[in-house]
mmCIF file of C-alpha atoms in Angstrom:
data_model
loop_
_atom_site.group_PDB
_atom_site.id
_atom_site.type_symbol
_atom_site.label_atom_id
_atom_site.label_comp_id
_atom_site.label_asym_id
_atom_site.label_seq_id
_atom_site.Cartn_x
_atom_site.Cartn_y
_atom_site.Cartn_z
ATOM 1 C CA UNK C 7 42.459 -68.563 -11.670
ATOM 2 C CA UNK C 8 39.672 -69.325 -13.688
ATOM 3 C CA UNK C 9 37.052 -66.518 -14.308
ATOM 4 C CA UNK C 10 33.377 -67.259 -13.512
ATOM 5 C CA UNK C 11 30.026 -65.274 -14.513
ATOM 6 C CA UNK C 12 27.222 -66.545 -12.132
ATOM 7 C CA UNK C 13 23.697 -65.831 -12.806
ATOM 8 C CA UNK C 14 21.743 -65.320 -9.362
ATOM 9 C CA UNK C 15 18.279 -65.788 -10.356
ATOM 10 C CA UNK C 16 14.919 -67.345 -8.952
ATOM 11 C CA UNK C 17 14.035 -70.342 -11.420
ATOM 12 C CA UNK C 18 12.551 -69.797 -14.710
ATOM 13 C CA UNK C 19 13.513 -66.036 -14.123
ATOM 14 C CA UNK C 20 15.013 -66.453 -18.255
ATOM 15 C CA UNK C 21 18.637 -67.803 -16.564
ATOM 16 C CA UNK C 22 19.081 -70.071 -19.506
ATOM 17 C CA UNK C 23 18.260 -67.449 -22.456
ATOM 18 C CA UNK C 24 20.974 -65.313 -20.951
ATOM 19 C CA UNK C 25 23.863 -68.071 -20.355
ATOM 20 C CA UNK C 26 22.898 -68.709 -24.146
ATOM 21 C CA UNK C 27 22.864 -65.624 -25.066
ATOM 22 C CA UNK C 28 26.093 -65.184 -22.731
ATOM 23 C CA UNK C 29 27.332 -68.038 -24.713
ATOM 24 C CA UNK C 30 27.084 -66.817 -27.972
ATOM 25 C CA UNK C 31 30.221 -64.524 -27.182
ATOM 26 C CA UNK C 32 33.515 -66.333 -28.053
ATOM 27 C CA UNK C 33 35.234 -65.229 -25.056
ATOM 28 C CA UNK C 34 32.526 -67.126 -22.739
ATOM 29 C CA UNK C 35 31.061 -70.407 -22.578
ATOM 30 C CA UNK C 36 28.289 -71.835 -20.578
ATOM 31 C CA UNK C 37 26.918 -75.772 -19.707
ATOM 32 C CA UNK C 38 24.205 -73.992 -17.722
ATOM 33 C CA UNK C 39 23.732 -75.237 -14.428
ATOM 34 C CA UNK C 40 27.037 -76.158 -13.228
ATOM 35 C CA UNK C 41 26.009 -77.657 -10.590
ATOM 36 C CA UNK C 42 24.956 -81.066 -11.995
ATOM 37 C CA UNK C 43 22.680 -82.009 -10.177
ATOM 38 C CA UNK C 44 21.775 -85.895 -10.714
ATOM 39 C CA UNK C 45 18.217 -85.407 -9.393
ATOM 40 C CA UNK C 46 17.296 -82.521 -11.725
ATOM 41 C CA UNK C 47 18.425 -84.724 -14.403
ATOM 42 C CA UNK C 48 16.565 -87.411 -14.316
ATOM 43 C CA UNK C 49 17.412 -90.861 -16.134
ATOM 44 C CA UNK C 50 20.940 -89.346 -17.631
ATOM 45 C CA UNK C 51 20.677 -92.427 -20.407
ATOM 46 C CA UNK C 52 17.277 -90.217 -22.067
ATOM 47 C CA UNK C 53 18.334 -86.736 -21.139
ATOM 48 C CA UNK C 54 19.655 -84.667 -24.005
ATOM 49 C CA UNK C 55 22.471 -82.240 -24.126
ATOM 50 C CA UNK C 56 21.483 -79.019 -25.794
ATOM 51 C CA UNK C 57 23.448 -80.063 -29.070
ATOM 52 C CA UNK C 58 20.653 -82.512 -29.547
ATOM 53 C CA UNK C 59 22.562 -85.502 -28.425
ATOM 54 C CA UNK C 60 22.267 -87.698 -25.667
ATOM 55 C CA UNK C 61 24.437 -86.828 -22.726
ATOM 56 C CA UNK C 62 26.207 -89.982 -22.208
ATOM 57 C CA UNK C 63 26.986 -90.063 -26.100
ATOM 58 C CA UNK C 64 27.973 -86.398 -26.266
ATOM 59 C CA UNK C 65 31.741 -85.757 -27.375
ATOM 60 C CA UNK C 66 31.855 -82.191 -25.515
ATOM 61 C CA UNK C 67 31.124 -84.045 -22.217
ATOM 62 C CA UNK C 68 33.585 -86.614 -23.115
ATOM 63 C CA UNK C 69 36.472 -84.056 -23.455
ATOM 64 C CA UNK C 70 35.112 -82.848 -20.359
ATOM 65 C CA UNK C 71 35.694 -86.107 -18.708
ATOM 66 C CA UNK C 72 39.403 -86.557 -20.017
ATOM 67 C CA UNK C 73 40.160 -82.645 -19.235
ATOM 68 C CA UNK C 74 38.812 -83.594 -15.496
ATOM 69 C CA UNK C 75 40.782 -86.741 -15.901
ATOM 70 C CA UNK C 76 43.482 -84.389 -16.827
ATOM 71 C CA UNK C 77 43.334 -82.764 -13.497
ATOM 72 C CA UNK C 78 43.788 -85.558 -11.598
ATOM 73 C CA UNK C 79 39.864 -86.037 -10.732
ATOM 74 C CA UNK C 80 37.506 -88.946 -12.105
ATOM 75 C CA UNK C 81 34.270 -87.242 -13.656
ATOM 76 C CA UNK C 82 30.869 -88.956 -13.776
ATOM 77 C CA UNK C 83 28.162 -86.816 -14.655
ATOM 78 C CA UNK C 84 25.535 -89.815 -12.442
ATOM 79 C CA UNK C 85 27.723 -87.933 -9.441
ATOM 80 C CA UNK C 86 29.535 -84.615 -10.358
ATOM 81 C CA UNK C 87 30.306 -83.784 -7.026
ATOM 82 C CA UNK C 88 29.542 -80.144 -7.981
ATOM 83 C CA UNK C 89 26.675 -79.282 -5.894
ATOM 84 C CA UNK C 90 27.492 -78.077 -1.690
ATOM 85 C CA UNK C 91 24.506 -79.203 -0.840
ATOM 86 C CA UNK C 92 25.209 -82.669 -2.079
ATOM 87 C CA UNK C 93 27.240 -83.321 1.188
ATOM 88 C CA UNK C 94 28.134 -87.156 2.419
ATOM 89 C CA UNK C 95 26.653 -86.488 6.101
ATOM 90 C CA UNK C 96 23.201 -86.230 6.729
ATOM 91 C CA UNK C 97 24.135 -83.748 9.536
ATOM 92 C CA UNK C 98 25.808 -81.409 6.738
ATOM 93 C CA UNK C 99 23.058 -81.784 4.139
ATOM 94 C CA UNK C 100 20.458 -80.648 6.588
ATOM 95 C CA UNK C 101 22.410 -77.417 7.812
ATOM 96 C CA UNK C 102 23.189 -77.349 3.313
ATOM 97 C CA UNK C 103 18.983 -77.055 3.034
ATOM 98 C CA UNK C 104 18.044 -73.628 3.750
ATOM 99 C CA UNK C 105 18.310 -71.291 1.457
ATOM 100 C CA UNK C 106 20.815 -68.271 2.187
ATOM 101 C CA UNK C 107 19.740 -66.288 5.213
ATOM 102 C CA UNK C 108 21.615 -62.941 5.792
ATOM 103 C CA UNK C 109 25.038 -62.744 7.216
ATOM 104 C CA UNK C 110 24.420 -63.567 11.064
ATOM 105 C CA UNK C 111 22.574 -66.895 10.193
ATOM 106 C CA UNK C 112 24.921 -67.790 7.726
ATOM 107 C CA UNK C 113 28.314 -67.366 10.153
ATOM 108 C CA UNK C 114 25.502 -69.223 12.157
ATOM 109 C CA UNK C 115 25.881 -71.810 9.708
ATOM 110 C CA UNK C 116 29.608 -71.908 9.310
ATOM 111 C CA UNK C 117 30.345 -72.659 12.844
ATOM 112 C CA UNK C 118 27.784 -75.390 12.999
ATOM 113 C CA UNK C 119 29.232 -77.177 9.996
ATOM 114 C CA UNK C 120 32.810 -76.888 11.375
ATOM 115 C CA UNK C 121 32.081 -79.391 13.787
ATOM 116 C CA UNK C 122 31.223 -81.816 11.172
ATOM 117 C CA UNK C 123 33.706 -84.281 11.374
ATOM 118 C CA UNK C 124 33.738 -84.367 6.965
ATOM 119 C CA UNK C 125 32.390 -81.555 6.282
ATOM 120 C CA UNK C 126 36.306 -79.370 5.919
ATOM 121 C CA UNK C 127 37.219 -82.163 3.686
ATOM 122 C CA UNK C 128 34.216 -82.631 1.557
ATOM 123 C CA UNK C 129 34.198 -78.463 1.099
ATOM 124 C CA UNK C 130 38.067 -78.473 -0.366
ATOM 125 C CA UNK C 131 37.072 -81.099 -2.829
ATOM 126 C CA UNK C 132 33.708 -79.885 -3.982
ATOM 127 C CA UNK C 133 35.762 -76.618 -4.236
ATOM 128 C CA UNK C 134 38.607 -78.285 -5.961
ATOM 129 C CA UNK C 135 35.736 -80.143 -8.876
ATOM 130 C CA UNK C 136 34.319 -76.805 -9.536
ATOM 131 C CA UNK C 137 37.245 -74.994 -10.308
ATOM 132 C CA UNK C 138 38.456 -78.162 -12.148
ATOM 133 C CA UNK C 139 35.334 -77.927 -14.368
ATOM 134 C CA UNK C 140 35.884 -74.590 -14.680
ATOM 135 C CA UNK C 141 39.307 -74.874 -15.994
ATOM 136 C CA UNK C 142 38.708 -77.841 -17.898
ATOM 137 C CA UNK C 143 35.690 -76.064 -19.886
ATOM 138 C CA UNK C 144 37.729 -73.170 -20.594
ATOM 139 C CA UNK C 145 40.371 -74.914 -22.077
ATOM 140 C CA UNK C 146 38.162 -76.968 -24.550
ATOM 141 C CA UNK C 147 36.338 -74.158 -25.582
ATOM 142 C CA UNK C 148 39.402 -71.521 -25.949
ATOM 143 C CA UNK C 149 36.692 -69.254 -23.793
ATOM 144 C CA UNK C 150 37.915 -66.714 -21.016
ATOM 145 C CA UNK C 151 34.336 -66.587 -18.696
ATOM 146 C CA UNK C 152 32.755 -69.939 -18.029
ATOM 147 C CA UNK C 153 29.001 -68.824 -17.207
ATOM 148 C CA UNK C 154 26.997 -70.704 -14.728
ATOM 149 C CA UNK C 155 23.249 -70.196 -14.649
ATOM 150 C CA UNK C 156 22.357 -72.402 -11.383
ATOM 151 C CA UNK C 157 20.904 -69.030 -9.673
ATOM 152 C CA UNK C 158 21.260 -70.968 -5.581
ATOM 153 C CA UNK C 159 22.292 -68.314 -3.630
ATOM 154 C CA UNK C 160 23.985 -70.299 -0.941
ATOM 155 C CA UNK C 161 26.154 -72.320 -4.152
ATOM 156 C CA UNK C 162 26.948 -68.924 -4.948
ATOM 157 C CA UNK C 163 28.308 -68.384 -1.599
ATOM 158 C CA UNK C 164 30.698 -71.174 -1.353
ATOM 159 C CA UNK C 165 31.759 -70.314 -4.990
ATOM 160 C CA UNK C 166 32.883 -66.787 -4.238
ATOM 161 C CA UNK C 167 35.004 -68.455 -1.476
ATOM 162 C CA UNK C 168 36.534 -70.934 -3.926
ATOM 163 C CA UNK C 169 40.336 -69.443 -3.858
ATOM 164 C CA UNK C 170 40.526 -70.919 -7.728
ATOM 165 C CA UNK C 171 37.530 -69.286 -9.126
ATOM 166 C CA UNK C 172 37.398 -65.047 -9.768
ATOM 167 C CA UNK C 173 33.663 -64.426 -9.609
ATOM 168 C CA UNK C 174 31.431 -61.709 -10.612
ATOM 169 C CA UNK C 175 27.797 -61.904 -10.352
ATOM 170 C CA UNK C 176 24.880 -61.331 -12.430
ATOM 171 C CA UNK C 177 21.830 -60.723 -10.960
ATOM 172 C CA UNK C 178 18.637 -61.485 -12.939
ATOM 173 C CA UNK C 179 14.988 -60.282 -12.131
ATOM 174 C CA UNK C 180 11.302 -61.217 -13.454
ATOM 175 C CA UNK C 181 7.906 -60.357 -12.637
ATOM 176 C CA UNK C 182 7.073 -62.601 -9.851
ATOM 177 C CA UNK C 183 3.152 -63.348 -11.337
ATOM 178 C CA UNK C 184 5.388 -64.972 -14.104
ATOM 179 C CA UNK C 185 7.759 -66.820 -12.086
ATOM 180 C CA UNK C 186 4.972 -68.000 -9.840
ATOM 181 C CA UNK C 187 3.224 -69.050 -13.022
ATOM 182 C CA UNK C 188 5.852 -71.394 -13.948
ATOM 183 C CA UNK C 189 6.093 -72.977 -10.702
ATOM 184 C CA UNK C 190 2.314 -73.834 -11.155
ATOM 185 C CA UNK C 191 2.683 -75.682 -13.882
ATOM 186 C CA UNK C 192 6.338 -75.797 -15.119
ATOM 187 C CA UNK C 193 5.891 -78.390 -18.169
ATOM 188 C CA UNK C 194 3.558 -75.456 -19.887
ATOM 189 C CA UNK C 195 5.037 -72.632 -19.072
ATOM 190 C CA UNK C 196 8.813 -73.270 -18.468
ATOM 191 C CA UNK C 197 9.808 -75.962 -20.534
ATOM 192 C CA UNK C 198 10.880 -76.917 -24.511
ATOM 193 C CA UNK C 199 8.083 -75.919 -26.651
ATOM 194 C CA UNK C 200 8.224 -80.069 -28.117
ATOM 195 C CA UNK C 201 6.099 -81.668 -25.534
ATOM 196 C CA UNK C 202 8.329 -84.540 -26.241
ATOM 197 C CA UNK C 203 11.425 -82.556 -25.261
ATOM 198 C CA UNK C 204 9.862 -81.730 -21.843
ATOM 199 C CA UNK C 205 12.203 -82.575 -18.823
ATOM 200 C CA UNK C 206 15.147 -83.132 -20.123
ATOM 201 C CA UNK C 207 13.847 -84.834 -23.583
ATOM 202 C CA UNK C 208 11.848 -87.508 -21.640
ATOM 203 C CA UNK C 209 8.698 -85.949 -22.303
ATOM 204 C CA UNK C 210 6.213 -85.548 -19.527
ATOM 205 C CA UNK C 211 3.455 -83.520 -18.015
ATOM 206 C CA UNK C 212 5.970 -82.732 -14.515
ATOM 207 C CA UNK C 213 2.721 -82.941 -12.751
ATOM 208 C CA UNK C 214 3.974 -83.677 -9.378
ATOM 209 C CA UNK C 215 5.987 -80.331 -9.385
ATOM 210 C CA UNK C 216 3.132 -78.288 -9.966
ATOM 211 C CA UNK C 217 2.750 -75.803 -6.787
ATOM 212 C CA UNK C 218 -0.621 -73.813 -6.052
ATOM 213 C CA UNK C 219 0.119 -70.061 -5.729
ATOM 214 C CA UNK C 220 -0.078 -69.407 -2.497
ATOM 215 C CA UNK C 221 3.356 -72.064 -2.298
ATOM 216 C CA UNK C 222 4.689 -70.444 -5.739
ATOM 217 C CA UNK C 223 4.501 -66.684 -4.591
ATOM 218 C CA UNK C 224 6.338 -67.932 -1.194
ATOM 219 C CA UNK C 225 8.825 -70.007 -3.049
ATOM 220 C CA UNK C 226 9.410 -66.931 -5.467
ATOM 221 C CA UNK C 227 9.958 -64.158 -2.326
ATOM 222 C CA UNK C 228 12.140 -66.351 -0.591
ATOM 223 C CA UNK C 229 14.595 -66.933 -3.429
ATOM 224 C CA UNK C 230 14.731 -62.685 -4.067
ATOM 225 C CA UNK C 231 15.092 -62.235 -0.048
ATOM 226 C CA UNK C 232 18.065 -64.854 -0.899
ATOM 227 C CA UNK C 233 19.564 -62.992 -3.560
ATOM 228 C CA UNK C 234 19.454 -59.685 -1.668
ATOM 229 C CA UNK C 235 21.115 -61.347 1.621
ATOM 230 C CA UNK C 236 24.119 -62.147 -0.409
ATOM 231 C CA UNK C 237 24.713 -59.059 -2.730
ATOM 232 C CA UNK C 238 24.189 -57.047 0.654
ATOM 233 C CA UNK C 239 27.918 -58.864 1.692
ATOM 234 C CA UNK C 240 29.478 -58.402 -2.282
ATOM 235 C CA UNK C 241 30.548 -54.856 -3.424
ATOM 236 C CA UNK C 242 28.668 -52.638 -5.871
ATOM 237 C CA UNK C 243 32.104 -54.034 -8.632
ATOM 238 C CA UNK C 244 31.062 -57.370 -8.501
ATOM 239 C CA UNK C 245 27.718 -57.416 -9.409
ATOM 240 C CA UNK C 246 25.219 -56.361 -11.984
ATOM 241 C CA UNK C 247 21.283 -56.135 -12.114
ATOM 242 C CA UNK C 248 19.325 -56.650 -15.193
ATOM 243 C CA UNK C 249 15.308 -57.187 -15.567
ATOM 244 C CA UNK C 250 14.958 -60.400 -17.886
ATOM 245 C CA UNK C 251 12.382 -58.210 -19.562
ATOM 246 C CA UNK C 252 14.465 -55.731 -20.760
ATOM 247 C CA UNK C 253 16.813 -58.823 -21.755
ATOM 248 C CA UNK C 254 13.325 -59.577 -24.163
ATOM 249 C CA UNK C 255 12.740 -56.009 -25.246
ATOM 250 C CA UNK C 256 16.257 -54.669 -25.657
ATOM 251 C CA UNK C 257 18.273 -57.416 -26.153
ATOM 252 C CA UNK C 258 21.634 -55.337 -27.489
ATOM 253 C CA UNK C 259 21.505 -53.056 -24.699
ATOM 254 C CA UNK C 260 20.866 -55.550 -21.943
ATOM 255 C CA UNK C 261 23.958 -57.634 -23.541
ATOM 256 C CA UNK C 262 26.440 -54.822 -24.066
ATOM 257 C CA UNK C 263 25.877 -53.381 -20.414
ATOM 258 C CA UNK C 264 26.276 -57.636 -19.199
ATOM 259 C CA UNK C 265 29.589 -58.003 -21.593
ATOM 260 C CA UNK C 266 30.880 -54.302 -20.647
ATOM 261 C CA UNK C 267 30.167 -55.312 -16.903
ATOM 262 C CA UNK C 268 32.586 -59.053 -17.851
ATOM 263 C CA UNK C 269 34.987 -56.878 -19.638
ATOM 264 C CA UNK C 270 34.623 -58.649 -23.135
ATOM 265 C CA UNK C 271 33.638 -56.419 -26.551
ATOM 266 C CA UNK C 272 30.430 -56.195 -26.890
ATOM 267 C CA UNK C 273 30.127 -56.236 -30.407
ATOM 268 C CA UNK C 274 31.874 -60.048 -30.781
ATOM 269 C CA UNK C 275 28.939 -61.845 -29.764
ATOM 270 C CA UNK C 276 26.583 -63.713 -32.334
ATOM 271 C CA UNK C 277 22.955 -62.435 -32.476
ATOM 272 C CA UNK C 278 21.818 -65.997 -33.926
ATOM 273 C CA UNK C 279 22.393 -67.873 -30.566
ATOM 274 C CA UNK C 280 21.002 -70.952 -31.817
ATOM 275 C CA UNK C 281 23.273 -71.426 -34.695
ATOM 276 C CA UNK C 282 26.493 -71.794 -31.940
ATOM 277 C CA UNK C 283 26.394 -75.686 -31.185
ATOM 278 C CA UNK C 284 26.373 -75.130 -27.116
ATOM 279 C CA UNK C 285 26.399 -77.718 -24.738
ATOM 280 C CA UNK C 286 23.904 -77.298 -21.463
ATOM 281 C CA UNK C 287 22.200 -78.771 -18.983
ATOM 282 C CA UNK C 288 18.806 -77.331 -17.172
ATOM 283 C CA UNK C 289 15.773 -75.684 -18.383
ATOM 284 C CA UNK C 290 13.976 -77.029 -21.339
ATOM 285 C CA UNK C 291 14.336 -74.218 -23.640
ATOM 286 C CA UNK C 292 17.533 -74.983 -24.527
ATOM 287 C CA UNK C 293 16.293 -77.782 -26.795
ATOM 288 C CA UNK C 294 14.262 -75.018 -28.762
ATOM 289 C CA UNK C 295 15.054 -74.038 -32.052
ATOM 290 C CA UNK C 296 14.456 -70.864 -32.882
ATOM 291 C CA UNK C 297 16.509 -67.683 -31.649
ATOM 292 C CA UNK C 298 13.338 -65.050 -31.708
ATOM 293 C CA UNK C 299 13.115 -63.581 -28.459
ATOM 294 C CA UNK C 300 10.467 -62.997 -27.205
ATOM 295 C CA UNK C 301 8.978 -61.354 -23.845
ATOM 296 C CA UNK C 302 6.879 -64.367 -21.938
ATOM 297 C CA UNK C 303 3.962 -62.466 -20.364
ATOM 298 C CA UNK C 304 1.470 -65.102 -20.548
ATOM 299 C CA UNK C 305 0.791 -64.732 -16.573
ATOM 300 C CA UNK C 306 -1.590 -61.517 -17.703
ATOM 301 C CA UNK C 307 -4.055 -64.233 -19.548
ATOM 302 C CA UNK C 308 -3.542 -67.586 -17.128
ATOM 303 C CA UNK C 309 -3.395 -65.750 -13.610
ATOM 304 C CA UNK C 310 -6.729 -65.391 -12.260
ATOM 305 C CA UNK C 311 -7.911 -62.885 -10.193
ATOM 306 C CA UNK C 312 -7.693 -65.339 -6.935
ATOM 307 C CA UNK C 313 -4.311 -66.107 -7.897
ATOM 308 C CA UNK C 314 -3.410 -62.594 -8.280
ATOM 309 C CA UNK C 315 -5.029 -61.775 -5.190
ATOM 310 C CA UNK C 316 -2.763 -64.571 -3.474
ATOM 311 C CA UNK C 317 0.446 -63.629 -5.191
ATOM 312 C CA UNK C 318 0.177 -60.180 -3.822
ATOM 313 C CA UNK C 319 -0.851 -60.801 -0.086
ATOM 314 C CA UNK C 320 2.473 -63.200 -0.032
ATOM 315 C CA UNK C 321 4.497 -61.391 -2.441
ATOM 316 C CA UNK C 322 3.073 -58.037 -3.883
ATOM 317 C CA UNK C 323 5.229 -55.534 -2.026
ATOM 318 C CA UNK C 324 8.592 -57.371 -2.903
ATOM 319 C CA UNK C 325 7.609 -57.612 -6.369
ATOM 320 C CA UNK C 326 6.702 -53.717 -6.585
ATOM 321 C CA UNK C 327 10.190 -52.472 -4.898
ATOM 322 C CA UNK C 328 11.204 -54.575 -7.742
ATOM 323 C CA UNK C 329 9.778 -51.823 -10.243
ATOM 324 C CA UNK C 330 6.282 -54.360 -11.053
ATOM 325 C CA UNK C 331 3.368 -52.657 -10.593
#
């Protein structure tokens, strides 16, 4: 049984800085979002693997394919077969959509996709890829924890019912204003710093992903009443809570409470994160450079006082039970 560290997050929350940071342990290892998603991805032939190289020309993903090879499974990173949601039947991938929905919806759920003719099938080999990765990552890496920062509730779901996998969870909070900030305009404000290593190393302004607030805030809320309907069904032993600002401000202590909570020593991992050639896939700041961290706050100066206005009728009161006043 393979062990797994999964980062429960809303996007941009800092999930990448901490699977780096995660990473720079020798008893874990992270690709990021293990969930490959194709569409996130873009043109794989341009996108870049953190190391700097192209994906398809990488030689950690090409042990990857011969350890999945190894395993008995053919591995194509144009179609993982990692993601849940990525089902065959149109029937499946609709139910697949929403985002996790408390415990009564979701056995809801379950007994609508049981009468999907594929959908038994489809779940024991999308189960059987992940913990293949899993394993396969492990064993190229010599690493114990394989750390996967693709924060979907619902993927974390089926993953903590994946009879190969031993998961613990880490959840990871942000001001709301900030996250809603990126979702405005994520090429600015939650991508590489190299405008030509935007989306994936392609470059870009990601214009058509830009949200207005009153769509960010609700995107934002829904994703924390996500990550509460889950943890409300795990016990207090298999998951954690950290504020990605303290992650900023008090980096150590954030990290030694994460690596005490994955049972590794805390005083292994390498403060220079960006000098350990990692390999991952999702949010542009893994093709940054430098390993100065530093809190992101810009929301105070580029929120206006409509937005904030907005932000709070959809999403205030969440945001201050999370501690942001």
């Amino acid at each position: 049984m393979t062990k797994l560290a999964y980062i429960l997050a809303a996007s941009h929350s800092g999930s990448t800085l901490l699977g780096m940071l995660l990473g720079s342990h020798p008893q874990c290892v992270t690709i990021g979002e293990m969930k490959l998603s194709t569409k996130a991805m873009g043109d794989l032939s341009r996108y870049r693997c953190s190391c700097g190289e192209f994906i398809q020309e990488c030689g950690f993903w090409h042990k990857v394919k011969d350890g999945m090879a190894a395993r008995g499974i053919e591995f194509d990173l144009a179609d993982a077969g990692m993601d849940y949601r990525a089902a065959n039947s149109q029937y499946a991938r609709r139910l697949l959509r929403p985002l996790h929905q408390g415990k009564l919806l979701e056995n809801i759920r379950d007994l609508a996709l049981k009468i999907c003719p594929n959908w038994r099938s489809e779940l024991v080999e999308i189960h059987r890829r992940n913990a293949a990765l899993a394993s396969a990552i492990s064993e190229i890496t010599g690493a114990e924890i394989v750390v996967d920062s693709s924060k979907i509730g619902l993927r974390l779901k089926y993953l903590l019912r994946n009879p190969e996998l031993d998961v613990k969870v880490i959840r990871l909070i942000r001001d709301g204003r900030a996250v809603a900030l990126t979702y405005m305009d994520p090429a600015c404000f939650a991508d590489a710093k190299d405008l030509a290593m935007r989306a994936g190393g392609m470059g870009g302004d990601r214009e058509n992903e830009r949200l207005p607030m009153a769509q960010a805030a609700h995107a934002w809320r829904r994703c924390i009443e996500e990550a509460e309907n889950i943890l409300r069904c795990l016990t207090p032993s298999q998951w954690i809570n950290i504020h990605y600002e303290k992650l900023c401000e008090d980096t150590s202590n954030t990290l030694r409470k994460v690596f005490g909570f994955l049972g590794v020593d805390p005083q292994k991992h390498k403060r220079d994160f960006r000098s350990i050639k990692q390999h991952i896939v999702g949010n542009g700041m893994r093709l940054d450079t430098t390993s100065e961290i530093r809190l992101d706050e810009r929301w105070r100066e580029n929120l206006t006082e409509q937005d904030l206005r907005i932000f709070d009728d959809v999403a205030g009161e969440m945001n201050r039970r999370d501690g942001y006043n």
